[in-house]
Coordinates of C-alpha atoms in Angstrom, one line a residue:
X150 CA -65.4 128.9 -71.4
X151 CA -63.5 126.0 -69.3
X152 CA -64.6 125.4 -66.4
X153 CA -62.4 122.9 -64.2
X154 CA -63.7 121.1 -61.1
X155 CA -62.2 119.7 -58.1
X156 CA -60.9 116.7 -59.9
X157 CA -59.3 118.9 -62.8
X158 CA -56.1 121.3 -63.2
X159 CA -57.2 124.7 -62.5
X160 CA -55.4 127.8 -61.2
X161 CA -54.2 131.7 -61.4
X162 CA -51.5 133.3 -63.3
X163 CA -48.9 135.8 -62.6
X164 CA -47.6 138.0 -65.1
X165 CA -44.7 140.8 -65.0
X166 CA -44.3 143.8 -67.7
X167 CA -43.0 146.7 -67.8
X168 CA -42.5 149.9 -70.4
X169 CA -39.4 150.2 -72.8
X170 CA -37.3 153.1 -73.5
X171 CA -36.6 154.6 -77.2
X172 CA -34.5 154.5 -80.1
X173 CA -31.0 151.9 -77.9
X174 CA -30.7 154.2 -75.2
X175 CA -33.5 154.7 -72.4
X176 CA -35.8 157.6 -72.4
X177 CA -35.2 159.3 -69.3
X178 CA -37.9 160.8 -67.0
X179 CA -38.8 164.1 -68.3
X180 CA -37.9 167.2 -65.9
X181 CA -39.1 168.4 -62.8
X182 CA -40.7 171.8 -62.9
X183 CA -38.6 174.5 -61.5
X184 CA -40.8 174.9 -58.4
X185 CA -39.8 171.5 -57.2
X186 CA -36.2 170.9 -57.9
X187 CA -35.1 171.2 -54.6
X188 CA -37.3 168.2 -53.7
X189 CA -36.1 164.7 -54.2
X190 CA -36.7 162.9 -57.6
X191 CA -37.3 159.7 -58.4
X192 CA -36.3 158.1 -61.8
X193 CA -39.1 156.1 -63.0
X194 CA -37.1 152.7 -62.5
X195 CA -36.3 153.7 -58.6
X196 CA -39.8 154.6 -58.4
X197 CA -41.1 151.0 -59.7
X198 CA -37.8 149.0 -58.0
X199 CA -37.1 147.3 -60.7
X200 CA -34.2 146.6 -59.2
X201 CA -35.3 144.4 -56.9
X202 CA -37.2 141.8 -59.5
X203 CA -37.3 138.6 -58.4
X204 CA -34.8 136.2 -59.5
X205 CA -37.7 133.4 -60.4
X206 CA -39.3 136.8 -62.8
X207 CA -35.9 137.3 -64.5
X208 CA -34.9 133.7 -65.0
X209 CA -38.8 133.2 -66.7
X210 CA -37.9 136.4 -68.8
X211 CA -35.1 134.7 -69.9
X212 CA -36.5 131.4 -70.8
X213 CA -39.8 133.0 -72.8
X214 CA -38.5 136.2 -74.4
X215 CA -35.0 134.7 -74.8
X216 CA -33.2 137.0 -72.9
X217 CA -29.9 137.2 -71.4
X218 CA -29.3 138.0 -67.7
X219 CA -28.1 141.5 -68.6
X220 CA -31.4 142.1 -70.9
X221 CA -34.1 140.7 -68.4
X222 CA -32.5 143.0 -65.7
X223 CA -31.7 146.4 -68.4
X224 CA -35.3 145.6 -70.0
X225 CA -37.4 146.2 -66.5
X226 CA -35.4 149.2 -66.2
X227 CA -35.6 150.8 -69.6
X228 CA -39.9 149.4 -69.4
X229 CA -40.2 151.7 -66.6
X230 CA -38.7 154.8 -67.9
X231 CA -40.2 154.4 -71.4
X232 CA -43.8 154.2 -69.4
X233 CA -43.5 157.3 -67.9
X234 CA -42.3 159.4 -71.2
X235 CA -44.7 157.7 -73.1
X236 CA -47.4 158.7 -70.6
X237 CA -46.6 162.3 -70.5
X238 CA -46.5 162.5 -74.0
X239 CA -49.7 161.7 -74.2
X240 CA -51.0 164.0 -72.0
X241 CA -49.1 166.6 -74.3
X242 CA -49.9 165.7 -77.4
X243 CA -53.9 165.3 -76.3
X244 CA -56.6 164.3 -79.7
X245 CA -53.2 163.4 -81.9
X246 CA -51.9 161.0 -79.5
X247 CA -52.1 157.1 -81.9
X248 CA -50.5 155.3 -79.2
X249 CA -47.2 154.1 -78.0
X250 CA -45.5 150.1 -78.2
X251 CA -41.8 149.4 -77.2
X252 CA -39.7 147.5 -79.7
X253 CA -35.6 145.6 -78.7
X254 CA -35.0 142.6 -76.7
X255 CA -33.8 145.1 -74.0
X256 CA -36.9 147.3 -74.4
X257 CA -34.6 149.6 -76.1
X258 CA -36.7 151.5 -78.6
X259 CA -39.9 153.6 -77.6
X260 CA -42.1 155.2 -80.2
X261 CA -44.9 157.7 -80.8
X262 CA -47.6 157.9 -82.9
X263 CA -49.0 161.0 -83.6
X264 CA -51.3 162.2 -86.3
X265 CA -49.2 166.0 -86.3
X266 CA -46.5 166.2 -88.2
X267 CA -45.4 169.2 -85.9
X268 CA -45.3 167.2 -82.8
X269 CA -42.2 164.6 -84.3
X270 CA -39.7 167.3 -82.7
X271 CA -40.8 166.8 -79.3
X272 CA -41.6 163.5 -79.4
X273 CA -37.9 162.7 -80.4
X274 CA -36.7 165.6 -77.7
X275 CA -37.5 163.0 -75.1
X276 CA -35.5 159.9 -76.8
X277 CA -38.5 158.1 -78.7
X278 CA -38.8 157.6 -81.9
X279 CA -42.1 159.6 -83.6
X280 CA -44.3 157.9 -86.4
X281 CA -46.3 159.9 -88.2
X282 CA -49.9 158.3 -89.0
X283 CA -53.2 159.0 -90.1
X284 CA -55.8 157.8 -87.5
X285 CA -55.9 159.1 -84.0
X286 CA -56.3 156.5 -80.7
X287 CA -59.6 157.9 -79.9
X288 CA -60.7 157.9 -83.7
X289 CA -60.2 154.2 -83.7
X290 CA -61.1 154.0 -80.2
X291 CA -64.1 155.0 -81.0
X292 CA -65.0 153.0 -84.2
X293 CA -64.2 150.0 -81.9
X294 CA -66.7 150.9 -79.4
X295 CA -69.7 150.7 -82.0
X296 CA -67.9 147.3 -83.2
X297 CA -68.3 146.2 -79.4
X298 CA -71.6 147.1 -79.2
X299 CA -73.3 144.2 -81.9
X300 CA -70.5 141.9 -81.8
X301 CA -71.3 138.0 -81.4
X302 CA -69.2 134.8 -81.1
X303 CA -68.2 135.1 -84.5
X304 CA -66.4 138.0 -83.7
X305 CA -64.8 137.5 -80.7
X306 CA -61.8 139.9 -80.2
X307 CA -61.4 143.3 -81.2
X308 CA -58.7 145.5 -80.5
X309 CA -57.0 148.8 -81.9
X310 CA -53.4 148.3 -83.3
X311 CA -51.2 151.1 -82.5
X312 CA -48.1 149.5 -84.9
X313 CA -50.6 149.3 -87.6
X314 CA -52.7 152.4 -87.0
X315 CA -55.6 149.8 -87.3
X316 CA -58.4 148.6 -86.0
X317 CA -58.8 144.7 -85.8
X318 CA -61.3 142.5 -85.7
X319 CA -60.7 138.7 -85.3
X320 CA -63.7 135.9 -86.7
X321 CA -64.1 132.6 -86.7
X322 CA -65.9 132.2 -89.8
X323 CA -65.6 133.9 -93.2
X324 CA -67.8 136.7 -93.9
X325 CA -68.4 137.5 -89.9
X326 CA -66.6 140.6 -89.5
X327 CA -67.7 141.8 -92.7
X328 CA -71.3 141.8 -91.7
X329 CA -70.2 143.1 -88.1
X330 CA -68.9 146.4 -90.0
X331 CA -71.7 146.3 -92.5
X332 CA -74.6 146.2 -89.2
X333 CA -73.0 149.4 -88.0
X334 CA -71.6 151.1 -91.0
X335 CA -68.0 151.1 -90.0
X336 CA -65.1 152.5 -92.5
X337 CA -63.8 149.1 -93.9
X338 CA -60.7 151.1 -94.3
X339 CA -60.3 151.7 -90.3
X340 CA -60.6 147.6 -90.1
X341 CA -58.2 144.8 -90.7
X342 CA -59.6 141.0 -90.7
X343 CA -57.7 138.6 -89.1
X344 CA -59.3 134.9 -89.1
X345 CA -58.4 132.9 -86.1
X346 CA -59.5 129.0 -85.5
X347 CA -59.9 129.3 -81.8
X348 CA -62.0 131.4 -79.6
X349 CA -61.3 132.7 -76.4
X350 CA -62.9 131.4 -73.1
X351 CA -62.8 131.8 -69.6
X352 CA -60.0 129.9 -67.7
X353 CA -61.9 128.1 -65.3
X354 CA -60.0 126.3 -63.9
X355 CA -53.8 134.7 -49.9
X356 CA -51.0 134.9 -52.0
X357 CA -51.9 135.7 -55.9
X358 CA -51.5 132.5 -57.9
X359 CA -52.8 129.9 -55.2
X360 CA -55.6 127.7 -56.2
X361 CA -59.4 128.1 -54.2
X362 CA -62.1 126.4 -54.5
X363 CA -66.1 127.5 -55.4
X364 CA -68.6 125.6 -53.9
X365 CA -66.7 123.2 -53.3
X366 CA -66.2 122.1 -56.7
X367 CA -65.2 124.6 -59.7
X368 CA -61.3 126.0 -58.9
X369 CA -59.9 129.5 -59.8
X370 CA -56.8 131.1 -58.8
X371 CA -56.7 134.3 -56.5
X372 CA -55.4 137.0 -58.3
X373 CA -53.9 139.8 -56.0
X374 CA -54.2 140.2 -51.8
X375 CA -56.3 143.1 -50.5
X376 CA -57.5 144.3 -47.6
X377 CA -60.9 146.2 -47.5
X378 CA -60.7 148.0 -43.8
X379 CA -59.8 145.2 -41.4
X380 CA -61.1 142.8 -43.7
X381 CA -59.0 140.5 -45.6
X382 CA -59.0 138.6 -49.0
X383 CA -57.9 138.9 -52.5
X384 CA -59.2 139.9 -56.5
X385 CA -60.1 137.6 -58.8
X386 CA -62.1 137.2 -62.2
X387 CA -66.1 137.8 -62.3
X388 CA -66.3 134.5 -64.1
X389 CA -65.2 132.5 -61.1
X390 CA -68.1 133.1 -59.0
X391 CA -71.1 135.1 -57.8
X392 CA -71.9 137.1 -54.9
X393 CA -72.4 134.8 -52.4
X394 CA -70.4 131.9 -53.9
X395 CA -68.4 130.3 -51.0
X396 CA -64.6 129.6 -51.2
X397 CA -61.7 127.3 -49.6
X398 CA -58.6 127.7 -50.1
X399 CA -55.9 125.3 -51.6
X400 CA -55.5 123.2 -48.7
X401 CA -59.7 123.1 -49.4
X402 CA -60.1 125.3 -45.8
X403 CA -62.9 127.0 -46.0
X404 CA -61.8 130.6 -46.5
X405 CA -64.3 133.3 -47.1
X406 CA -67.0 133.8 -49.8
X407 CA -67.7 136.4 -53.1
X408 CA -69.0 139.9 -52.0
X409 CA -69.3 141.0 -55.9
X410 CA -68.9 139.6 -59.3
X411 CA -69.1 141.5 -63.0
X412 CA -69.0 139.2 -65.8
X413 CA -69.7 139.8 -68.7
X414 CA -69.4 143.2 -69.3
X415 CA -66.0 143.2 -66.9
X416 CA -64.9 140.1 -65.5
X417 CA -63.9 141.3 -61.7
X418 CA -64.7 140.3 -58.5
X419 CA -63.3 140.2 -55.0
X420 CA -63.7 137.3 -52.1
X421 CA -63.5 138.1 -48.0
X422 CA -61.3 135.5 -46.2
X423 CA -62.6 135.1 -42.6
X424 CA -60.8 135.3 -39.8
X425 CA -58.0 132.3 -40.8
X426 CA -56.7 134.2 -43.7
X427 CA -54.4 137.1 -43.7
X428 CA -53.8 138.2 -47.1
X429 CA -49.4 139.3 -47.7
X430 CA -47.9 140.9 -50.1
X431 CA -46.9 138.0 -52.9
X432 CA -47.3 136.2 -55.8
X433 CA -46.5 132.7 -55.8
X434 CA -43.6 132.2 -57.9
X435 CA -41.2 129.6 -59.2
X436 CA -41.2 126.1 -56.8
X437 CA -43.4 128.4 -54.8
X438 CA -41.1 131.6 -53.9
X439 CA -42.7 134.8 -53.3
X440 CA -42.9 137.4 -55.7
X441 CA -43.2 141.3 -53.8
X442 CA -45.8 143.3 -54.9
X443 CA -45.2 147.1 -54.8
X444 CA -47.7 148.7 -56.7
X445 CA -50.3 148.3 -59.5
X446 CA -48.8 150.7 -62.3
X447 CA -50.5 149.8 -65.4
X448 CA -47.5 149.5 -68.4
X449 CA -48.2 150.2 -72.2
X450 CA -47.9 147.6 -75.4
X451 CA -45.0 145.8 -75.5
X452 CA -44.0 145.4 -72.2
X453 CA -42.9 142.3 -71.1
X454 CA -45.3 140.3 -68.5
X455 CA -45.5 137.1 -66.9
X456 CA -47.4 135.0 -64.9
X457 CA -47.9 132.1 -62.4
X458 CA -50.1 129.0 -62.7
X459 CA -50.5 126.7 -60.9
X460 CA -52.3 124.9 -63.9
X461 CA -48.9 125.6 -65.9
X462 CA -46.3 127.6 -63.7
X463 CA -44.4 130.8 -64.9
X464 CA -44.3 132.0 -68.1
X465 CA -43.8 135.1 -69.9
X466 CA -44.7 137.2 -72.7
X467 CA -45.6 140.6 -73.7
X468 CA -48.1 142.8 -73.8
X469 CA -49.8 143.4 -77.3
X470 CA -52.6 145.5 -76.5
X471 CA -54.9 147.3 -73.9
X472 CA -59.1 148.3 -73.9
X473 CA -59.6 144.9 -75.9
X474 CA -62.6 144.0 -76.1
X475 CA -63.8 140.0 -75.9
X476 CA -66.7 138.0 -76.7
X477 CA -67.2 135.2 -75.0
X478 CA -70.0 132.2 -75.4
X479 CA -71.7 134.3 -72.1
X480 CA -71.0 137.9 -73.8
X481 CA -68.9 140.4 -74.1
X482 CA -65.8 141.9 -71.8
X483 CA -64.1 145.3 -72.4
X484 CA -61.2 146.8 -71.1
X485 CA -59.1 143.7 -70.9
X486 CA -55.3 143.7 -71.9
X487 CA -54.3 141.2 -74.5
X488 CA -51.3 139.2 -74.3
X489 CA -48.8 137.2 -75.8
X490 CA -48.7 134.3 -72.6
X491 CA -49.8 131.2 -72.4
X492 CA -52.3 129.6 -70.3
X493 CA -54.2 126.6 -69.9
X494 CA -58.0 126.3 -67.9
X495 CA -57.4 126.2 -64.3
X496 CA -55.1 129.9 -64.7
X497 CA -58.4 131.5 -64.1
X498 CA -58.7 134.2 -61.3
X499 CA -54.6 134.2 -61.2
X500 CA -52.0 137.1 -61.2
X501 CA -50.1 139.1 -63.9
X502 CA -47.3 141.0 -62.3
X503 CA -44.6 142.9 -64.4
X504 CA -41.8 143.4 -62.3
X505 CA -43.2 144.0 -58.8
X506 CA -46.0 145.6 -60.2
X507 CA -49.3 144.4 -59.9
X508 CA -51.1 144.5 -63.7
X509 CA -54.6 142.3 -63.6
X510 CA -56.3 138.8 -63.1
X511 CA -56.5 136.4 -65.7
X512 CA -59.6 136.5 -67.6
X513 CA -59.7 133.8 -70.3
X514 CA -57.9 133.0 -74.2
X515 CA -56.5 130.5 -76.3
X516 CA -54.0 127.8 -77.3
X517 CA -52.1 126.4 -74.6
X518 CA -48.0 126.3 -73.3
X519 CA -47.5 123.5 -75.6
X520 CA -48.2 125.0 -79.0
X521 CA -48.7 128.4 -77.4
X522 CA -51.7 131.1 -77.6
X523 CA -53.2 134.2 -76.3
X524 CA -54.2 135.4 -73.0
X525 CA -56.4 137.9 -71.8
X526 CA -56.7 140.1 -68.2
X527 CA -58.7 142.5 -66.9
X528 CA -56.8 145.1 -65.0
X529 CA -56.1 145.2 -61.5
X530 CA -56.9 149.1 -60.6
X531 CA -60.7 149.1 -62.2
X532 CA -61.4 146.3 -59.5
X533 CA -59.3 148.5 -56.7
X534 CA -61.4 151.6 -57.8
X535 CA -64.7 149.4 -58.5
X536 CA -65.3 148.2 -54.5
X537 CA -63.1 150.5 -52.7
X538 CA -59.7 147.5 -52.0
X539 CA -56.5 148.4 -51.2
X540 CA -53.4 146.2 -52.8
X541 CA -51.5 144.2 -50.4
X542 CA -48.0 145.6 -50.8
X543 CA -44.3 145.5 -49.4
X544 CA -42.0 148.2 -47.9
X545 CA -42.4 150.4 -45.2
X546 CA -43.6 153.8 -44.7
X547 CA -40.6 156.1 -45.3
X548 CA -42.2 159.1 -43.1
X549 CA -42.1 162.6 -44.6
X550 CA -38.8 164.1 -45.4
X551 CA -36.8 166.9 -44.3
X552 CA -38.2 170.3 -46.1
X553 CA -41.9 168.3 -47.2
X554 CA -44.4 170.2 -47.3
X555 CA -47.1 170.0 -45.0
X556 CA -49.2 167.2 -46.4
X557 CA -52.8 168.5 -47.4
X558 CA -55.2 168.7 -50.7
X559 CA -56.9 165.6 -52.1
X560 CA -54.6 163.5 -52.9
X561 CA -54.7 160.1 -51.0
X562 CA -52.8 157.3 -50.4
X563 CA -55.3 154.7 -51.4
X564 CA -56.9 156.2 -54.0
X565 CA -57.1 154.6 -57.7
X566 CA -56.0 157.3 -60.0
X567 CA -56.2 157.5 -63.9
X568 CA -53.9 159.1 -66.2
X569 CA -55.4 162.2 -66.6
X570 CA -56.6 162.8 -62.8
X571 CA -55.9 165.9 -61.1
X572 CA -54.7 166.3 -57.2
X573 CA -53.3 168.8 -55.3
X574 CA -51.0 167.9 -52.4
X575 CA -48.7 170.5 -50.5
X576 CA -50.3 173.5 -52.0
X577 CA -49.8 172.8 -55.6
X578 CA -51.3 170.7 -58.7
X579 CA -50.6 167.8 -60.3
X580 CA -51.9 165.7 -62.9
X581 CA -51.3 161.7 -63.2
X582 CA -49.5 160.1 -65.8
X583 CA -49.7 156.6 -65.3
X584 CA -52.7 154.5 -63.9
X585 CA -51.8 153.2 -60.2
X586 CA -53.4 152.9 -56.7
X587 CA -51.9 155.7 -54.6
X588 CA -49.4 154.7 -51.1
X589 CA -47.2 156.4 -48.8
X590 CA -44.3 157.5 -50.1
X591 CA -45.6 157.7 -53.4
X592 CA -46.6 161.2 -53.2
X593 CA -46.7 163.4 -55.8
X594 CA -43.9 166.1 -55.6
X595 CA -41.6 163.0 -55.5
X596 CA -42.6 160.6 -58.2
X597 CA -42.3 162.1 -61.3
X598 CA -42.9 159.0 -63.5
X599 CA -46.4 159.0 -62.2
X600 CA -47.4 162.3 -61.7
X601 CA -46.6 165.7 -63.5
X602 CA -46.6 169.1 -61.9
X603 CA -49.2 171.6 -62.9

């Protein structure tokens, strides 16, 4: 764990990904249901405005994953669709699902994992590409939840690989993992070992990427604006500070103070600005543009994302898995996102964002942007859910259009919902596909790539 002070580089980062589509040619949304094709439909891609990705975003795609102009701009589009086919067919293929990763420069290529042979046909129905494989997600899901349970320093970073069907288990000294499965009596053959020379730490180091200040002293980087009521301020990593902690801003203002922290176990937290501050919709981006924010919908492994530091600027990556759980010198985090970006201490705190969507603060890793390394976040929508925030976004309320039903049920703009939740809205069901904080105009009858008609 780094922990920079006043006199040090620290800072936030700001990453951008987004889902891929399958085998060259993107995977379309799947089909309304009968009952609401008169309504208007969004694709998934109009739905996330990909689109309208900032020019600092693409130009860092193209520098990091190599990318042509044409690819940055077709991948965000093809990531979005890809997300939503891959989310519904999880919801329909249920205890089989093995998981889902994008493959192409463009984000071309989506596939399936499934341990059902019979499923392959409507897994390639919708354009992806279907692998047939032994162990199901929540098999190794679960075999890596007794792993996180009685893992120590010397196993710092477990994850499940969908590509591989594996479960893996990083150490940073021979025989650790080993003795990890051996304490409690996991399948060797669910595991593969991957040494590793460096450990993960925290990145010590109201627009997301801006520096503040704890104390004082120690420096984080704000991670997303929110607004809780008529109160002001922004998310950012548990590790930064406690409840209570005081903060000033980047100009060293003072600007609000910590009103909770999780770390370990999570590494979230959230900060009220007083009456000075007014949190807006952005991320800081290249030579300090703003970056919109539109939403927080979560995308799958091997998305593209990127961030801004203001320890080490934009850069951008992918992601290479999600529920990965870390040890650090303090304990253990779960449920953070692994990545392939760099960071340095003093990214802290800071944003990912993959396209305009907002996807977590950035909780710690290894390496740095000169030899490069591995980065870990913890999602944005736990924190939303955790103490009630509401995302900072752009765009305007659209207003209800002409033949909507009357609004009414429990959905509501707002709201954190996980794949899987259940709403009505306008007299009928629906069940979400994609993990995102609700808003107007997002409503369920017209967003297809995050919810699914019942």
């Amino acid at each position: 764990m780094l922990k920079r002070h006043a006199r040090a580089a620290c800072t936030a980062l700001a990453a951008a990904g987004l889902l891929l589509a399958a085998t060259g040619a993107v995977a379309t949304a799947a089909p309304a249901d009968s009952a609401d094709t008169a309504r208007p439909q969004k694709s998934a891609s109009a739905t996330l405005r990909t689109a309208d990705a900032p020019t600092e975003l693409l130009a860092a795609m193209q520098r990091d994953l190599g990318l042509t102009p044409t690819q940055a701009k077709t991948r965000l589009a093809h990531e979005a669709e890809a997300g939503a086919t891959a989310a519904r067919l999880q919801a329909r293929l249920g205890a089989a699902f093995a998981g889902a990763w994008l493959d192409g420069a463009d984000a071309g290529t989506l596939t399936v994992a499934t341990t059902r042979a019979a499923d392959a046909a409507s897994i390639r129905a919708t354009g992806a590409r279907a692998k047939l494989v032994s162990r199901s997600l929540a098999d190794l899901d679960t075999a890596k939840a007794a792993l996180d349970r009685a893992a120590t320093a010397g196993t710092p970073v477990r994850y499940v690989d969908p590509r591989g069907n594996t479960l893996v288990v990083e150490e940073t000294r021979p025989g650790a993992a080993k003795a990890l499965l051996a304490a409690t009596g996991t399948d060797a053959a669910l595991v593969t070992v991957v040494r590793t020379a460096e450990a993960p730490r925290p990145l010590y180091d109201l627009r997301g990427g801006d520096a503040y200040y704890m104390n004082g002293s120690g420096r984080c980087s704000v991670g997303f604006p929110i607004t809780k009521g008529t109160v002001n301020g922004f998310a950012t990593a548990g590790h930064c500070g406690r409840a209570g902690t005081t903060t000033s801003g980047f100009n060293q203002v003072a600007q609000g103070s910590f009103q909770a922290s999780v770390f370990p176990g999570n590494d979230m937290a959230w900060v009220a600005a007083n009456a000075n501050w007014s949190s807006i919709p952005y991320v800081k981006g290249s030579g300090g543009a703003n970056v919109q924010v539109t939403g927080s919908v979560l995308q799958p492994v091997g998305a593209s994302v990127c961030r801004s530091g203001s320890t080490t600027g934009w850069h951008c990556g992918t992601v290479q898995q999600h529920n990965t759980s870390v040890t650090y010198p303090e304990g253990t985090i779960s449920g953070v996102t692994r990545t392939t970006v760099c960071a340095e201490p003093g990214d802290s705190g800071g944003s990912y964002i993959s396209g305009s969507q907002a996807q977590g603060v950035t909780s710690g890793g290894s390496g740095n942007c000169s030899s490069g390394g591995t980065t870990f976040f913890q999602p944005l929508n736990p924190i939303l859910s955790a103490y009630g925030l509401t995302l900072k976004v752009t765009g305007t309320d659209p207003g209800p259009g002409p033949g909507d039903p009357e609004p009414g049920g429990t959905w509501k703009a707002g709201s954190v919902y996980a794949a899987g939740a259940t709403v009505t809205y306008g007299g009928a069901s629906y069940r979400c596909i994609q993990g995102h904080q609700a808003q107007t105009g997002w409503e369920p009858p017209v967003v297809p790539a995050l919810w699914q008609r019942l």
